[in-house]
Amino acid sequence: MTTLARSNRVRRTWWTDAVDAAGCTAYTVYNRMMLPASFGGTDVDCAHLKRAVQVWDVACERQVVIAGHDADALMQRLTPRDLSRVRPGRCAYVPICKNDGGMLNDPVAMRVAEDEWWVSLADGELRLWIEGMAAAGGYSVRVFEAETQPLAVQGPLANELTGRVFGAAVRDLPFFGFGRYDFDGIAMIVSRTGYSKQGGFEIFVEEERLAMPLWDALFAVGADLEVRAGCPNLVERIEGGMLSYGNDMTDAETPFEVGLDKYVQRYDCIGGAALKRHVSDRRLMAVEMEGPVPVCDRRWPVMDGERRAGHVTSAADSIEFGCGVAIGMIDRDWAPGAAVTVETQDGPRPARLRENFWA
């Protein structure tokens, strides 16, 4: 089996040693950092995530800070989502497009203060784009990568575990809200966000000296909750229709093609003119496959006889639903319920297009 060759080009996190000790069996690379990808196996990890609570090293979610007099103006210029109602203490999911309307990234942005945003990056070099737009537009801002590493707590028992460490008040955070909560005399930003359908929190650690004490505290008080180290789970995210930038969308797709229509609310942004003209002839859909499903490390053609209906972008076997679960970019000529064939590297798999995702 091949392994990840570690080097200084792929950055460690403040928790890499702890993640190794917790039994991580695979890493991927995300924003040039190590991101755990498996512990007990994708299926085992998925079942535990749905039942209990996990602590995830998601330091790869790099935080790009936009701060200064024109921070709000630049942030609004970057996205078609209307941010006028996003107040300090709130987060917003913000598709960011290039000039032709193609998706550059789909981060979550936190409005930390009146003149400051933190942009939590999906995989990609968005910081350089933001710096370029700030310079070209003459915006009075500073753009830089914060010395901050997030730790996620995800799963149905995340509320209980996080409350034990940060106090009961953290349990009252609304979805996509955040605040500062005390840990060992330090006020840490905790947000009601995370990359799973199970719910949970993300904790933004701003000093390396606090990283392992926080990790140890979460495990010390969570033994009776079956707390484990975990990571974003391929099966769980596909079942829930959660998209992965670089897999399910790239700069070749627009928000309309990846189901983000509701976030295109204004056109005075970069790419706005192209989005206003755009007519979508394809869209992402759930695709139910017969298993077993091989590793989806390339785009698989979706065929209807001799006609190509689209391609699969992500896929995995789901024990809970007893089938292969997949996300596909499908031409609008094909409707839910259509029988198709997915051409994998291990041979064809019968499949069916679905109206909705599984969870």
Coordinates of C-alpha atoms in Angstrom, one line a residue:
M1 CA 0.0 0.0 0.0
T2 CA 1.3 3.5 -0.8
T3 CA 1.6 6.1 1.9
L4 CA 1.8 9.8 2.1
A5 CA 5.4 11.0 1.9
R6 CA 5.7 13.6 4.7
S7 CA 7.8 16.7 4.2
N8 CA 7.9 20.4 5.1
R9 CA 5.9 21.1 1.9
V10 CA 2.9 19.3 3.5
R11 CA 2.5 21.1 6.8
R12 CA 1.9 19.3 10.1
T13 CA -0.7 20.6 12.5
W14 CA -0.6 21.3 16.2
W15 CA -2.3 17.9 16.7
T16 CA -0.5 15.7 14.2
D17 CA 1.3 13.7 16.9
A18 CA -1.9 13.2 18.8
V19 CA -3.7 12.1 15.6
D20 CA -1.0 9.6 14.9
A21 CA -1.2 8.2 18.4
A22 CA -5.0 8.0 18.1
G23 CA -4.6 5.5 15.3
C24 CA -5.0 7.5 12.1
T25 CA -4.5 5.1 9.1
A26 CA -4.7 7.6 6.2
Y27 CA -4.1 11.3 5.5
T28 CA -5.0 13.5 2.6
V29 CA -3.5 16.9 1.7
Y30 CA -5.7 19.9 2.0
N31 CA -4.5 23.5 1.7
R32 CA -1.0 22.0 1.8
M33 CA -1.6 20.6 5.3
M34 CA -2.2 17.1 6.6
L35 CA -5.9 16.2 7.0
P36 CA -6.7 12.9 8.6
A37 CA -8.9 10.7 6.3
S38 CA -9.5 7.4 8.2
F39 CA -9.1 5.8 11.6
G40 CA -11.0 2.5 12.0
G41 CA -12.1 2.5 8.3
T42 CA -14.6 4.7 6.6
D43 CA -17.6 2.5 7.5
V44 CA -16.6 2.1 11.1
D45 CA -15.8 5.9 11.5
C46 CA -19.2 6.7 9.8
A47 CA -21.2 4.6 12.2
H48 CA -19.5 6.0 15.2
L49 CA -19.9 9.6 14.0
K50 CA -23.6 9.1 13.7
R51 CA -23.9 7.5 17.2
A52 CA -21.5 9.4 19.5
V53 CA -19.0 12.2 19.2
Q54 CA -15.6 12.8 17.5
V55 CA -12.8 15.3 17.7
W56 CA -11.4 16.3 14.3
D57 CA -8.1 17.9 13.5
V58 CA -9.3 20.4 10.8
A59 CA -6.3 22.8 11.0
C60 CA -6.2 22.6 7.2
E61 CA -9.2 25.0 7.2
R62 CA -6.9 28.0 6.9
Q63 CA -8.3 31.3 8.1
V64 CA -7.8 34.2 5.8
V65 CA -8.3 37.5 7.6
I66 CA -9.7 40.5 5.8
A67 CA -9.4 43.5 8.2
G68 CA -9.6 47.2 7.8
H69 CA -11.9 50.1 6.8
D70 CA -13.0 48.4 3.5
A71 CA -13.3 44.8 4.8
D72 CA -17.1 44.7 4.4
A73 CA -16.9 46.2 0.9
L74 CA -14.3 43.7 -0.3
M75 CA -16.0 40.8 1.3
Q76 CA -19.3 41.7 -0.6
R77 CA -17.3 42.2 -3.8
L78 CA -16.1 38.6 -3.6
T79 CA -19.5 36.8 -3.3
P80 CA -22.9 36.9 -4.9
R81 CA -24.4 36.2 -1.5
D82 CA -26.0 39.3 0.2
L83 CA -24.0 39.9 3.4
S84 CA -25.7 43.0 4.6
R85 CA -27.5 41.2 7.4
V86 CA -24.5 39.2 8.6
R87 CA -23.7 40.9 11.9
P88 CA -20.6 40.3 14.2
G89 CA -21.0 37.0 15.9
R90 CA -22.5 35.3 12.8
C91 CA -21.1 33.1 10.1
A92 CA -22.2 32.8 6.4
Y93 CA -21.6 30.2 3.7
V94 CA -20.2 32.3 0.8
P95 CA -19.7 30.9 -2.7
I96 CA -16.9 32.9 -4.3
C97 CA -16.7 33.1 -8.1
K98 CA -14.2 34.2 -10.7
N99 CA -15.1 36.5 -13.6
D100 CA -16.9 33.9 -15.7
G101 CA -19.0 32.8 -12.8
G102 CA -17.1 29.6 -12.1
M103 CA -16.7 28.6 -8.4
L104 CA -13.3 29.5 -6.9
N105 CA -14.1 28.3 -3.4
D106 CA -17.0 27.8 -1.0
P107 CA -15.8 29.0 2.4
V108 CA -17.6 29.8 5.6
A109 CA -17.0 33.5 6.5
M110 CA -17.1 34.7 10.1
R111 CA -17.8 38.4 10.7
V112 CA -15.5 38.7 13.7
A113 CA -16.0 42.5 14.1
E114 CA -17.4 45.5 12.2
D115 CA -14.3 45.7 10.0
E116 CA -13.0 42.2 10.2
W117 CA -13.9 38.9 8.5
W118 CA -12.3 35.4 8.8
V119 CA -12.7 33.3 5.7
S120 CA -12.4 29.6 6.5
L121 CA -11.1 28.2 3.2
A122 CA -12.0 25.1 1.4
D123 CA -9.1 23.5 -0.5
G124 CA -7.4 26.1 -2.8
E125 CA -5.3 29.2 -3.0
L126 CA -8.1 31.7 -2.4
R127 CA -5.9 33.9 -0.2
L128 CA -3.9 34.9 -3.2
W129 CA -7.0 35.8 -5.1
I130 CA -8.3 37.9 -2.2
E131 CA -5.0 39.7 -2.0
G132 CA -5.0 40.4 -5.7
M133 CA -8.6 41.7 -5.7
A134 CA -7.8 43.9 -2.7
A135 CA -4.8 45.4 -4.4
A136 CA -6.4 45.8 -7.8
G137 CA -9.5 47.4 -6.3
G138 CA -7.6 49.8 -4.0
Y139 CA -9.3 48.5 -0.9
S140 CA -8.1 49.8 2.5
V141 CA -7.6 46.3 4.1
R142 CA -5.0 43.9 5.3
V143 CA -5.3 40.3 4.0
F144 CA -3.3 37.6 5.8
E145 CA -3.4 34.0 7.0
A146 CA -4.2 33.9 10.7
E147 CA -2.0 31.9 13.0
T148 CA -5.2 29.9 14.0
Q149 CA -5.9 26.2 13.8
P150 CA -9.5 24.9 14.2
L151 CA -10.5 21.7 16.0
A152 CA -14.0 20.3 15.3
V153 CA -16.3 18.4 17.7
Q154 CA -18.9 16.6 15.6
G155 CA -21.7 14.1 16.3
P156 CA -25.0 13.8 18.1
L157 CA -23.2 14.1 21.5
A158 CA -21.1 17.1 20.5
N159 CA -23.4 19.4 22.5
E160 CA -22.8 17.5 25.7
L161 CA -19.0 17.2 25.2
T162 CA -18.4 20.9 24.2
G163 CA -20.6 22.1 27.1
R164 CA -18.5 20.1 29.5
V165 CA -15.4 21.9 28.4
F166 CA -16.6 25.4 27.6
G167 CA -19.7 25.7 29.9
A168 CA -23.4 25.2 29.4
A169 CA -23.8 28.6 27.6
V170 CA -22.0 27.2 24.5
R171 CA -25.0 24.9 23.9
D172 CA -27.2 27.8 23.2
L173 CA -25.2 28.9 20.2
P174 CA -27.5 29.1 17.1
F175 CA -26.5 27.4 13.8
F176 CA -23.8 29.5 12.2
G177 CA -23.4 31.6 15.3
F178 CA -20.2 31.9 17.3
G179 CA -18.8 33.5 20.4
R180 CA -15.9 33.5 22.8
Y181 CA -15.9 31.0 25.6
D182 CA -13.5 30.4 28.4
F183 CA -10.9 27.6 28.3
D184 CA -8.2 27.6 31.0
G185 CA -8.6 31.4 31.4
I186 CA -8.4 32.0 27.6
A187 CA -11.4 33.2 25.5
M188 CA -11.6 31.0 22.5
I189 CA -13.8 31.4 19.4
V190 CA -16.3 28.6 19.2
S191 CA -18.8 28.4 16.3
R192 CA -21.8 26.2 15.6
T193 CA -20.4 24.9 12.3
G194 CA -18.7 21.8 10.9
Y195 CA -18.5 19.5 7.9
S196 CA -21.0 16.9 8.9
K197 CA -24.8 16.4 9.0
Q198 CA -24.6 15.3 12.6
G199 CA -24.0 18.8 14.0
G200 CA -21.4 20.2 16.3
F201 CA -18.8 22.9 16.8
E202 CA -15.5 24.3 15.6
I203 CA -13.0 25.7 18.0
F204 CA -10.5 28.2 16.8
V205 CA -7.2 27.8 18.7
E206 CA -5.0 30.8 18.4
E207 CA -2.0 29.7 20.4
E208 CA -0.1 26.5 19.9
R209 CA 0.5 26.1 23.7
L210 CA -3.3 25.6 24.1
A211 CA -3.7 23.0 21.4
M212 CA -2.9 19.8 23.3
P213 CA -4.4 20.9 26.6
L214 CA -7.7 21.4 24.7
W215 CA -7.4 18.0 22.9
D216 CA -6.6 16.3 26.2
A217 CA -9.5 18.1 28.0
L218 CA -12.0 16.9 25.4
F219 CA -10.9 13.3 25.7
A220 CA -10.7 13.5 29.5
V221 CA -14.3 14.5 30.0
G222 CA -15.8 12.5 27.1
A223 CA -14.9 9.0 28.0
D224 CA -18.5 8.1 28.9
L225 CA -19.6 9.6 25.6
E226 CA -17.4 7.3 23.5
V227 CA -15.4 10.2 22.3
R228 CA -12.9 9.3 19.5
A229 CA -10.5 11.0 17.2
G230 CA -12.2 11.3 13.8
C231 CA -12.2 13.2 10.5
P232 CA -14.6 14.4 7.8
N233 CA -16.2 11.2 6.6
L234 CA -16.7 10.4 2.9
V235 CA -19.7 8.2 3.3
E236 CA -21.6 10.5 5.7
R237 CA -21.0 13.6 3.6
I238 CA -22.2 11.9 0.4
E239 CA -25.3 10.5 2.1
G240 CA -26.1 14.0 3.2
G241 CA -25.3 15.7 -0.1
M242 CA -22.4 17.7 1.4
L243 CA -20.2 19.0 -1.4
S244 CA -16.4 18.9 -1.5
Y245 CA -14.6 21.7 -3.4
G246 CA -12.2 20.1 -5.9
N247 CA -14.3 16.9 -6.1
D248 CA -17.9 17.9 -6.7
M249 CA -17.2 21.4 -8.0
T250 CA -14.3 23.3 -9.5
D251 CA -13.9 26.6 -11.3
A252 CA -15.6 25.0 -14.3
E253 CA -18.9 24.9 -12.5
T254 CA -21.2 27.8 -11.5
P255 CA -23.3 28.0 -8.3
F256 CA -26.4 27.2 -10.3
E257 CA -24.9 23.9 -11.4
V258 CA -23.9 22.8 -7.9
G259 CA -27.2 23.5 -6.2
L260 CA -26.2 26.9 -4.7
D261 CA -28.8 28.9 -6.5
K262 CA -30.2 30.4 -3.3
Y263 CA -26.9 32.1 -2.5
V264 CA -26.8 34.0 -5.7
Q265 CA -28.6 37.1 -4.3
R266 CA -26.8 40.0 -6.0
Y267 CA -24.8 40.6 -9.1
D268 CA -22.5 43.5 -8.1
C269 CA -19.7 41.1 -7.4
I270 CA -16.9 39.5 -9.3
G271 CA -18.5 37.2 -11.8
G272 CA -21.9 38.8 -11.3
A273 CA -22.5 39.8 -14.9
A274 CA -21.7 36.2 -16.0
L275 CA -24.0 34.7 -13.4
K276 CA -26.8 37.0 -14.5
R277 CA -26.5 35.7 -18.1
H278 CA -25.9 32.1 -17.1
V279 CA -28.3 29.3 -18.2
S280 CA -27.6 26.0 -16.6
D281 CA -28.0 22.8 -18.6
R282 CA -26.7 20.4 -15.9
R283 CA -26.8 20.0 -12.1
L284 CA -25.5 17.9 -9.3
M285 CA -27.7 14.9 -8.4
A286 CA -27.7 11.9 -6.0
V287 CA -26.8 8.7 -7.9
E288 CA -27.6 5.3 -6.3
M289 CA -25.2 2.6 -7.5
E290 CA -24.9 -1.1 -7.2
G291 CA -21.8 -2.0 -5.2
P292 CA -19.1 -2.7 -4.5
V293 CA -17.9 0.8 -5.3
P294 CA -14.2 1.3 -5.9
V295 CA -12.1 4.3 -4.9
C296 CA -13.5 7.3 -6.8
D297 CA -10.2 9.0 -7.7
R298 CA -11.3 10.1 -11.2
R299 CA -14.5 11.2 -12.8
W300 CA -16.6 8.3 -13.9
P301 CA -18.8 8.6 -17.0
V302 CA -22.5 8.2 -16.5
M303 CA -24.0 6.5 -19.5
D304 CA -27.5 5.9 -20.8
G305 CA -26.8 3.4 -23.5
E306 CA -24.5 5.1 -26.0
R307 CA -25.4 8.6 -24.7
R308 CA -23.3 10.2 -22.0
A309 CA -25.6 11.7 -19.3
G310 CA -22.8 13.2 -17.1
H311 CA -20.2 12.0 -14.7
V312 CA -19.8 10.9 -11.0
T313 CA -17.7 13.2 -8.8
S314 CA -17.7 11.4 -5.5
A315 CA -18.8 7.8 -4.4
A316 CA -18.6 5.3 -1.6
D317 CA -20.4 2.2 -0.3
S318 CA -23.0 2.9 2.4
I319 CA -23.7 0.1 4.9
E320 CA -26.7 1.9 6.3
F321 CA -28.5 2.3 3.0
G322 CA -27.2 -0.9 1.4
C323 CA -26.0 0.6 -1.8
G324 CA -23.3 2.7 -3.4
V325 CA -23.9 6.4 -2.7
A326 CA -22.6 8.9 -5.2
I327 CA -22.8 12.5 -6.4
G328 CA -23.0 13.2 -10.1
M329 CA -23.0 16.1 -12.4
I330 CA -25.9 15.2 -14.7
D331 CA -27.3 16.8 -17.9
R332 CA -30.8 18.2 -17.4
D333 CA -32.2 16.0 -20.1
W334 CA -32.1 13.2 -17.5
A335 CA -34.6 13.2 -14.7
P336 CA -34.7 11.5 -11.2
G337 CA -35.6 7.8 -11.6
A338 CA -33.6 7.3 -14.8
A339 CA -31.6 4.1 -15.0
V340 CA -28.0 4.7 -16.1
T341 CA -24.7 2.9 -16.0
V342 CA -21.6 4.3 -14.2
E343 CA -18.3 3.4 -15.9
T344 CA -15.8 2.8 -13.1
Q345 CA -12.2 1.7 -13.4
D346 CA -13.3 -1.7 -12.1
G347 CA -16.1 -2.0 -14.6
P348 CA -19.7 -0.8 -15.1
R349 CA -22.1 -0.4 -12.3
P350 CA -25.9 -0.2 -12.8
A351 CA -27.2 3.0 -11.2
R352 CA -30.3 5.2 -10.8
L353 CA -30.7 8.9 -10.5
R354 CA -32.4 10.1 -7.3
E355 CA -34.5 13.2 -6.5
N356 CA -32.9 13.6 -3.1
F357 CA -29.9 12.5 -1.1
W358 CA -30.2 9.8 1.5
A359 CA -29.9 11.8 4.8

